[in-house]
Amino acid sequence: MICCVLLASGFGRRFGSNKLLYEVGGKPMAAHALELVKELSTRTAAGHEIRAVVVSQYPEIEAQAERMGMQAVHNPDAAEGIAASVRYGTRAAGDAEWIAFFMADQPDLRADTVREFLCAAVRSGQPMASVMSQGEPGSPTLFHQKFRAELLGLTGDTGGRKIMKRCPEQVFWFEIPESERRDIDERPRPNPVDKSADFG
């Protein structure tokens, strides 16, 4: 089993508002990520079934995840930083052999690309993996169950990449297009009106 954990608890401080509800392509930014992990959960990768978990502090996102048939996990500790989301997601993953972490601000990331990454990573023989583009690391990342305790031990605004930096020889790297790796951290300009969207 591969558990795909969507981390959707960010505050969007650099963005200036809740960027996950900001309209991108006619729908909330988070909707793209929800659709991605939902689509992945209907497939397999390297012989493994895929399950989707969504971790968020936002009721709109949690409700939409549940409407789509995915497990929603509330994160009351979002103010701590990304580590809280990682811990909640890791606990929800249970005894899944692999845990993949996704960010909710990559609207151009494609399910086919992610499935290729997961298949290549599992078959690589390495216990950790990350996408990259032009030498820059990105999301998603993948961890074997052997790192569960370390993932649960993360604190503050530190994610699983801290573990990768400690054990770089155990990381498999997978190249993806830069357009898919790109995340949205700042509000597009010009934009005189805050365009937010709902999940309809």
PDB file of C-alpha atoms in Angstrom:
ATOM      1  CA  MET A   1       0.000   0.000   0.000  1.00  0.00           C
ATOM      2  CA  ILE A   2       1.106   3.544  -0.812  1.00  0.00           C
ATOM      3  CA  CYS A   3      -0.624   6.236   1.222  1.00  0.00           C
ATOM      4  CA  CYS A   4      -0.704   9.576  -0.589  1.00  0.00           C
ATOM      5  CA  VAL A   5      -0.952  12.343   2.008  1.00  0.00           C
ATOM      6  CA  LEU A   6      -2.023  15.766   0.779  1.00  0.00           C
ATOM      7  CA  LEU A   7      -0.754  18.505   3.104  1.00  0.00           C
ATOM      8  CA  ALA A   8      -3.334  21.302   2.878  1.00  0.00           C
ATOM      9  CA  SER A   9      -2.969  23.258   6.117  1.00  0.00           C
ATOM     10  CA  GLY A  10      -0.787  26.193   5.065  1.00  0.00           C
ATOM     11  CA  PHE A  11      -1.569  29.792   5.994  1.00  0.00           C
ATOM     12  CA  GLY A  12      -0.248  31.334   2.778  1.00  0.00           C
ATOM     13  CA  ARG A  13       1.508  34.153   4.646  1.00  0.00           C
ATOM     14  CA  ARG A  14       3.632  35.145   1.640  1.00  0.00           C
ATOM     15  CA  PHE A  15       0.525  34.954  -0.517  1.00  0.00           C
ATOM     16  CA  GLY A  16      -1.402  37.344   1.746  1.00  0.00           C
ATOM     17  CA  SER A  17      -4.505  35.153   2.199  1.00  0.00           C
ATOM     18  CA  ASN A  18      -5.590  31.526   2.116  1.00  0.00           C
ATOM     19  CA  LYS A  19      -4.047  30.661  -1.230  1.00  0.00           C
ATOM     20  CA  LEU A  20      -5.561  27.186  -1.187  1.00  0.00           C
ATOM     21  CA  LEU A  21      -8.980  28.738  -1.865  1.00  0.00           C
ATOM     22  CA  TYR A  22      -7.609  31.166  -4.457  1.00  0.00           C
ATOM     23  CA  GLU A  23      -9.050  30.664  -7.922  1.00  0.00           C
ATOM     24  CA  VAL A  24      -6.713  28.973 -10.379  1.00  0.00           C
ATOM     25  CA  GLY A  25      -8.182  27.809 -13.656  1.00  0.00           C
ATOM     26  CA  GLY A  26     -11.705  28.491 -12.463  1.00  0.00           C
ATOM     27  CA  LYS A  27     -11.550  26.560  -9.185  1.00  0.00           C
ATOM     28  CA  PRO A  28      -9.790  26.701  -5.819  1.00  0.00           C
ATOM     29  CA  MET A  29      -6.082  25.918  -5.966  1.00  0.00           C
ATOM     30  CA  ALA A  30      -6.601  23.050  -3.527  1.00  0.00           C
ATOM     31  CA  ALA A  31      -9.188  21.502  -5.856  1.00  0.00           C
ATOM     32  CA  HIS A  32      -6.446  20.639  -8.348  1.00  0.00           C
ATOM     33  CA  ALA A  33      -4.512  18.775  -5.643  1.00  0.00           C
ATOM     34  CA  LEU A  34      -7.623  17.010  -4.346  1.00  0.00           C
ATOM     35  CA  GLU A  35      -8.446  15.798  -7.843  1.00  0.00           C
ATOM     36  CA  LEU A  36      -4.859  14.628  -8.288  1.00  0.00           C
ATOM     37  CA  VAL A  37      -4.713  12.436  -5.183  1.00  0.00           C
ATOM     38  CA  LYS A  38      -8.265  11.180  -5.805  1.00  0.00           C
ATOM     39  CA  GLU A  39      -7.271  10.081  -9.316  1.00  0.00           C
ATOM     40  CA  LEU A  40      -4.147   8.388  -7.965  1.00  0.00           C
ATOM     41  CA  SER A  41      -6.259   6.463  -5.449  1.00  0.00           C
ATOM     42  CA  THR A  42      -8.045   4.742  -8.337  1.00  0.00           C
ATOM     43  CA  ARG A  43      -4.757   3.345  -9.675  1.00  0.00           C
ATOM     44  CA  THR A  44      -1.875   1.154  -8.574  1.00  0.00           C
ATOM     45  CA  ALA A  45       1.875   1.809  -8.675  1.00  0.00           C
ATOM     46  CA  ALA A  46       4.501  -0.946  -8.887  1.00  0.00           C
ATOM     47  CA  GLY A  47       1.897  -3.430  -7.693  1.00  0.00           C
ATOM     48  CA  HIS A  48       0.810  -1.329  -4.721  1.00  0.00           C
ATOM     49  CA  GLU A  49      -2.713  -0.055  -4.120  1.00  0.00           C
ATOM     50  CA  ILE A  50      -2.911   3.683  -3.457  1.00  0.00           C
ATOM     51  CA  ARG A  51      -4.926   5.334  -0.684  1.00  0.00           C
ATOM     52  CA  ALA A  52      -5.478   9.075  -0.274  1.00  0.00           C
ATOM     53  CA  VAL A  53      -5.469  11.085   2.973  1.00  0.00           C
ATOM     54  CA  VAL A  54      -6.029  14.848   3.150  1.00  0.00           C
ATOM     55  CA  VAL A  55      -4.674  16.803   6.140  1.00  0.00           C
ATOM     56  CA  SER A  56      -6.063  20.309   6.559  1.00  0.00           C
ATOM     57  CA  GLN A  57      -7.106  22.955   9.036  1.00  0.00           C
ATOM     58  CA  TYR A  58      -9.785  24.277   6.662  1.00  0.00           C
ATOM     59  CA  PRO A  59     -13.359  22.920   6.940  1.00  0.00           C
ATOM     60  CA  GLU A  60     -14.024  23.616   3.242  1.00  0.00           C
ATOM     61  CA  ILE A  61     -11.135  21.420   2.153  1.00  0.00           C
ATOM     62  CA  GLU A  62     -11.914  18.682   4.666  1.00  0.00           C
ATOM     63  CA  ALA A  63     -15.560  18.591   3.585  1.00  0.00           C
ATOM     64  CA  GLN A  64     -14.640  18.428  -0.092  1.00  0.00           C
ATOM     65  CA  ALA A  65     -12.176  15.604   0.528  1.00  0.00           C
ATOM     66  CA  GLU A  66     -14.887  13.605   2.286  1.00  0.00           C
ATOM     67  CA  ARG A  67     -17.390  14.304  -0.505  1.00  0.00           C
ATOM     68  CA  MET A  68     -14.827  12.873  -2.906  1.00  0.00           C
ATOM     69  CA  GLY A  69     -14.544   9.708  -0.821  1.00  0.00           C
ATOM     70  CA  MET A  70     -11.163  10.413   0.741  1.00  0.00           C
ATOM     71  CA  GLN A  71     -10.137  10.382   4.387  1.00  0.00           C
ATOM     72  CA  ALA A  72      -9.930  13.897   5.828  1.00  0.00           C
ATOM     73  CA  VAL A  73      -7.776  14.497   8.906  1.00  0.00           C
ATOM     74  CA  HIS A  74      -8.189  17.741  10.834  1.00  0.00           C
ATOM     75  CA  ASN A  75      -4.974  19.493  11.849  1.00  0.00           C
ATOM     76  CA  PRO A  76      -5.543  21.695  14.920  1.00  0.00           C
ATOM     77  CA  ASP A  77      -1.802  22.378  15.228  1.00  0.00           C
ATOM     78  CA  ALA A  78      -1.230  24.044  11.847  1.00  0.00           C
ATOM     79  CA  ALA A  79       0.345  27.085  13.495  1.00  0.00           C
ATOM     80  CA  GLU A  80       3.328  24.935  14.472  1.00  0.00           C
ATOM     81  CA  GLY A  81       4.371  24.495  10.839  1.00  0.00           C
ATOM     82  CA  ILE A  82       4.520  21.710   8.291  1.00  0.00           C
ATOM     83  CA  ALA A  83       5.748  19.089  10.780  1.00  0.00           C
ATOM     84  CA  ALA A  84       2.305  18.945  12.396  1.00  0.00           C
ATOM     85  CA  SER A  85       0.694  18.076   9.053  1.00  0.00           C
ATOM     86  CA  VAL A  86       3.350  15.440   8.406  1.00  0.00           C
ATOM     87  CA  ARG A  87       2.713  13.836  11.795  1.00  0.00           C
ATOM     88  CA  TYR A  88      -1.065  13.728  11.338  1.00  0.00           C
ATOM     89  CA  GLY A  89      -0.661  12.313   7.846  1.00  0.00           C
ATOM     90  CA  THR A  90       1.840   9.697   8.986  1.00  0.00           C
ATOM     91  CA  ARG A  91      -0.461   8.521  11.755  1.00  0.00           C
ATOM     92  CA  ALA A  92      -3.364   8.294   9.301  1.00  0.00           C
ATOM     93  CA  ALA A  93      -1.198   6.249   6.923  1.00  0.00           C
ATOM     94  CA  GLY A  94      -1.099   3.500   9.541  1.00  0.00           C
ATOM     95  CA  ASP A  95       0.892   0.479   8.406  1.00  0.00           C
ATOM     96  CA  ALA A  96       1.111   1.490   4.731  1.00  0.00           C
ATOM     97  CA  GLU A  97       4.460   0.350   3.353  1.00  0.00           C
ATOM     98  CA  TRP A  98       5.054   3.709   1.653  1.00  0.00           C
ATOM     99  CA  ILE A  99       3.951   7.266   2.488  1.00  0.00           C
ATOM    100  CA  ALA A 100       3.976   9.955  -0.210  1.00  0.00           C
ATOM    101  CA  PHE A 101       3.590  13.607   0.747  1.00  0.00           C
ATOM    102  CA  PHE A 102       2.041  16.183  -1.576  1.00  0.00           C
ATOM    103  CA  MET A 103       1.672  19.939  -1.293  1.00  0.00           C
ATOM    104  CA  ALA A 104      -1.603  21.604  -2.276  1.00  0.00           C
ATOM    105  CA  ASP A 105      -0.117  24.517  -4.235  1.00  0.00           C
ATOM    106  CA  GLN A 106       1.053  22.749  -7.417  1.00  0.00           C
ATOM    107  CA  PRO A 107      -1.946  23.088  -9.754  1.00  0.00           C
ATOM    108  CA  ASP A 108      -0.035  21.850 -12.819  1.00  0.00           C
ATOM    109  CA  LEU A 109       1.215  18.573 -11.346  1.00  0.00           C
ATOM    110  CA  ARG A 110      -0.204  15.634 -13.335  1.00  0.00           C
ATOM    111  CA  ALA A 111      -1.348  12.263 -12.030  1.00  0.00           C
ATOM    112  CA  ASP A 112       0.489  10.414 -14.824  1.00  0.00           C
ATOM    113  CA  THR A 113       3.742  12.098 -13.818  1.00  0.00           C
ATOM    114  CA  VAL A 114       3.238  11.210 -10.169  1.00  0.00           C
ATOM    115  CA  ARG A 115       2.415   7.595 -10.949  1.00  0.00           C
ATOM    116  CA  GLU A 116       5.621   7.314 -13.011  1.00  0.00           C
ATOM    117  CA  PHE A 117       7.533   8.770 -10.065  1.00  0.00           C
ATOM    118  CA  LEU A 118       5.976   6.346  -7.568  1.00  0.00           C
ATOM    119  CA  CYS A 119       6.641   3.324  -9.787  1.00  0.00           C
ATOM    120  CA  ALA A 120      10.255   4.311 -10.435  1.00  0.00           C
ATOM    121  CA  ALA A 121      10.877   5.154  -6.780  1.00  0.00           C
ATOM    122  CA  VAL A 122       9.492   1.895  -5.395  1.00  0.00           C
ATOM    123  CA  ARG A 123      11.458  -0.124  -7.952  1.00  0.00           C
ATOM    124  CA  SER A 124      14.673   1.812  -7.301  1.00  0.00           C
ATOM    125  CA  GLY A 125      15.401  -0.053  -4.090  1.00  0.00           C
ATOM    126  CA  GLN A 126      15.921   3.186  -2.187  1.00  0.00           C
ATOM    127  CA  PRO A 127      13.782   3.900   0.911  1.00  0.00           C
ATOM    128  CA  MET A 128      13.225   7.594   0.126  1.00  0.00           C
ATOM    129  CA  ALA A 129      12.491   9.508  -3.065  1.00  0.00           C
ATOM    130  CA  SER A 130      11.776  13.008  -4.308  1.00  0.00           C
ATOM    131  CA  VAL A 131      10.910  14.673  -7.569  1.00  0.00           C
ATOM    132  CA  MET A 132      13.248  17.312  -8.898  1.00  0.00           C
ATOM    133  CA  SER A 133      13.531  19.677 -11.848  1.00  0.00           C
ATOM    134  CA  GLN A 134      16.648  21.409 -13.139  1.00  0.00           C
ATOM    135  CA  GLY A 135      18.497  20.451  -9.982  1.00  0.00           C
ATOM    136  CA  GLU A 136      15.817  21.801  -7.636  1.00  0.00           C
ATOM    137  CA  PRO A 137      13.969  19.401  -5.305  1.00  0.00           C
ATOM    138  CA  GLY A 138      10.203  19.472  -5.186  1.00  0.00           C
ATOM    139  CA  SER A 139       7.039  17.702  -4.131  1.00  0.00           C
ATOM    140  CA  PRO A 140       5.912  14.945  -3.897  1.00  0.00           C
ATOM    141  CA  THR A 141       8.297  13.003  -1.718  1.00  0.00           C
ATOM    142  CA  LEU A 142       8.121   9.333  -0.745  1.00  0.00           C
ATOM    143  CA  PHE A 143       9.194   7.513   2.426  1.00  0.00           C
ATOM    144  CA  HIS A 144       9.295   3.838   3.318  1.00  0.00           C
ATOM    145  CA  GLN A 145       7.554   2.724   6.507  1.00  0.00           C
ATOM    146  CA  LYS A 146      10.999   2.319   8.130  1.00  0.00           C
ATOM    147  CA  PHE A 147      11.091   6.129   8.536  1.00  0.00           C
ATOM    148  CA  ARG A 148       7.705   6.326  10.280  1.00  0.00           C
ATOM    149  CA  ALA A 149       9.156   7.031  13.717  1.00  0.00           C
ATOM    150  CA  GLU A 150      11.354   9.797  12.346  1.00  0.00           C
ATOM    151  CA  LEU A 151       8.450  11.370  10.484  1.00  0.00           C
ATOM    152  CA  LEU A 152       6.404  11.300  13.692  1.00  0.00           C
ATOM    153  CA  GLY A 153       9.311  12.936  15.514  1.00  0.00           C
ATOM    154  CA  LEU A 154       9.482  16.032  13.293  1.00  0.00           C
ATOM    155  CA  THR A 155       8.665  19.366  14.921  1.00  0.00           C
ATOM    156  CA  GLY A 156       8.235  22.987  13.878  1.00  0.00           C
ATOM    157  CA  ASP A 157       8.324  24.151  10.287  1.00  0.00           C
ATOM    158  CA  THR A 158      10.402  21.174   9.157  1.00  0.00           C
ATOM    159  CA  GLY A 159       9.213  18.432   6.825  1.00  0.00           C
ATOM    160  CA  GLY A 160      10.559  15.086   5.737  1.00  0.00           C
ATOM    161  CA  ARG A 161      13.329  16.661   3.670  1.00  0.00           C
ATOM    162  CA  LYS A 162      15.256  16.980   6.939  1.00  0.00           C
ATOM    163  CA  ILE A 163      15.510  13.184   6.978  1.00  0.00           C
ATOM    164  CA  MET A 164      16.611  13.143   3.341  1.00  0.00           C
ATOM    165  CA  LYS A 165      19.392  15.614   4.050  1.00  0.00           C
ATOM    166  CA  ARG A 166      20.645  13.384   6.842  1.00  0.00           C
ATOM    167  CA  CYS A 167      20.697  10.306   4.594  1.00  0.00           C
ATOM    168  CA  PRO A 168      21.277  11.604   1.048  1.00  0.00           C
ATOM    169  CA  GLU A 169      22.673   8.277  -0.142  1.00  0.00           C
ATOM    170  CA  GLN A 170      19.243   6.697   0.464  1.00  0.00           C
ATOM    171  CA  VAL A 171      17.283   9.110  -1.762  1.00  0.00           C
ATOM    172  CA  PHE A 172      16.100   8.326  -5.288  1.00  0.00           C
ATOM    173  CA  TRP A 173      15.667  11.419  -7.484  1.00  0.00           C
ATOM    174  CA  PHE A 174      13.125  11.604 -10.311  1.00  0.00           C
ATOM    175  CA  GLU A 175      13.149  14.393 -12.897  1.00  0.00           C
ATOM    176  CA  ILE A 176       9.824  16.044 -13.788  1.00  0.00           C
ATOM    177  CA  PRO A 177       8.996  19.100 -15.935  1.00  0.00           C
ATOM    178  CA  GLU A 178       9.672  22.421 -14.220  1.00  0.00           C
ATOM    179  CA  SER A 179       6.102  23.522 -14.952  1.00  0.00           C
ATOM    180  CA  GLU A 180       4.778  20.653 -12.817  1.00  0.00           C
ATOM    181  CA  ARG A 181       7.244  21.184  -9.978  1.00  0.00           C
ATOM    182  CA  ARG A 182       6.346  24.883  -9.751  1.00  0.00           C
ATOM    183  CA  ASP A 183       4.384  25.896  -6.696  1.00  0.00           C
ATOM    184  CA  ILE A 184       2.484  29.124  -6.165  1.00  0.00           C
ATOM    185  CA  ASP A 185       3.726  31.062  -3.144  1.00  0.00           C
ATOM    186  CA  GLU A 186       2.924  34.634  -4.145  1.00  0.00           C
ATOM    187  CA  ARG A 187      -0.230  36.232  -5.468  1.00  0.00           C
ATOM    188  CA  PRO A 188      -0.159  36.777  -9.248  1.00  0.00           C
ATOM    189  CA  ARG A 189       0.043  40.382 -10.421  1.00  0.00           C
ATOM    190  CA  PRO A 190      -1.776  42.492 -11.418  1.00  0.00           C
ATOM    191  CA  ASN A 191      -4.691  41.416  -9.281  1.00  0.00           C
ATOM    192  CA  PRO A 192      -6.764  44.242  -7.773  1.00  0.00           C
ATOM    193  CA  VAL A 193      -9.431  41.848  -6.466  1.00  0.00           C
ATOM    194  CA  ASP A 194      -8.883  38.836  -4.257  1.00  0.00           C
ATOM    195  CA  LYS A 195     -10.348  36.075  -6.372  1.00  0.00           C
ATOM    196  CA  SER A 196     -11.403  33.217  -4.174  1.00  0.00           C
ATOM    197  CA  ALA A 197     -13.473  30.283  -5.276  1.00  0.00           C
ATOM    198  CA  ASP A 198     -15.573  27.594  -3.638  1.00  0.00           C
ATOM    199  CA  PHE A 199     -15.832  23.910  -4.354  1.00  0.00           C
ATOM    200  CA  GLY A 200     -19.320  24.264  -5.809  1.00  0.00           C
TER     201      GLY A 200
END
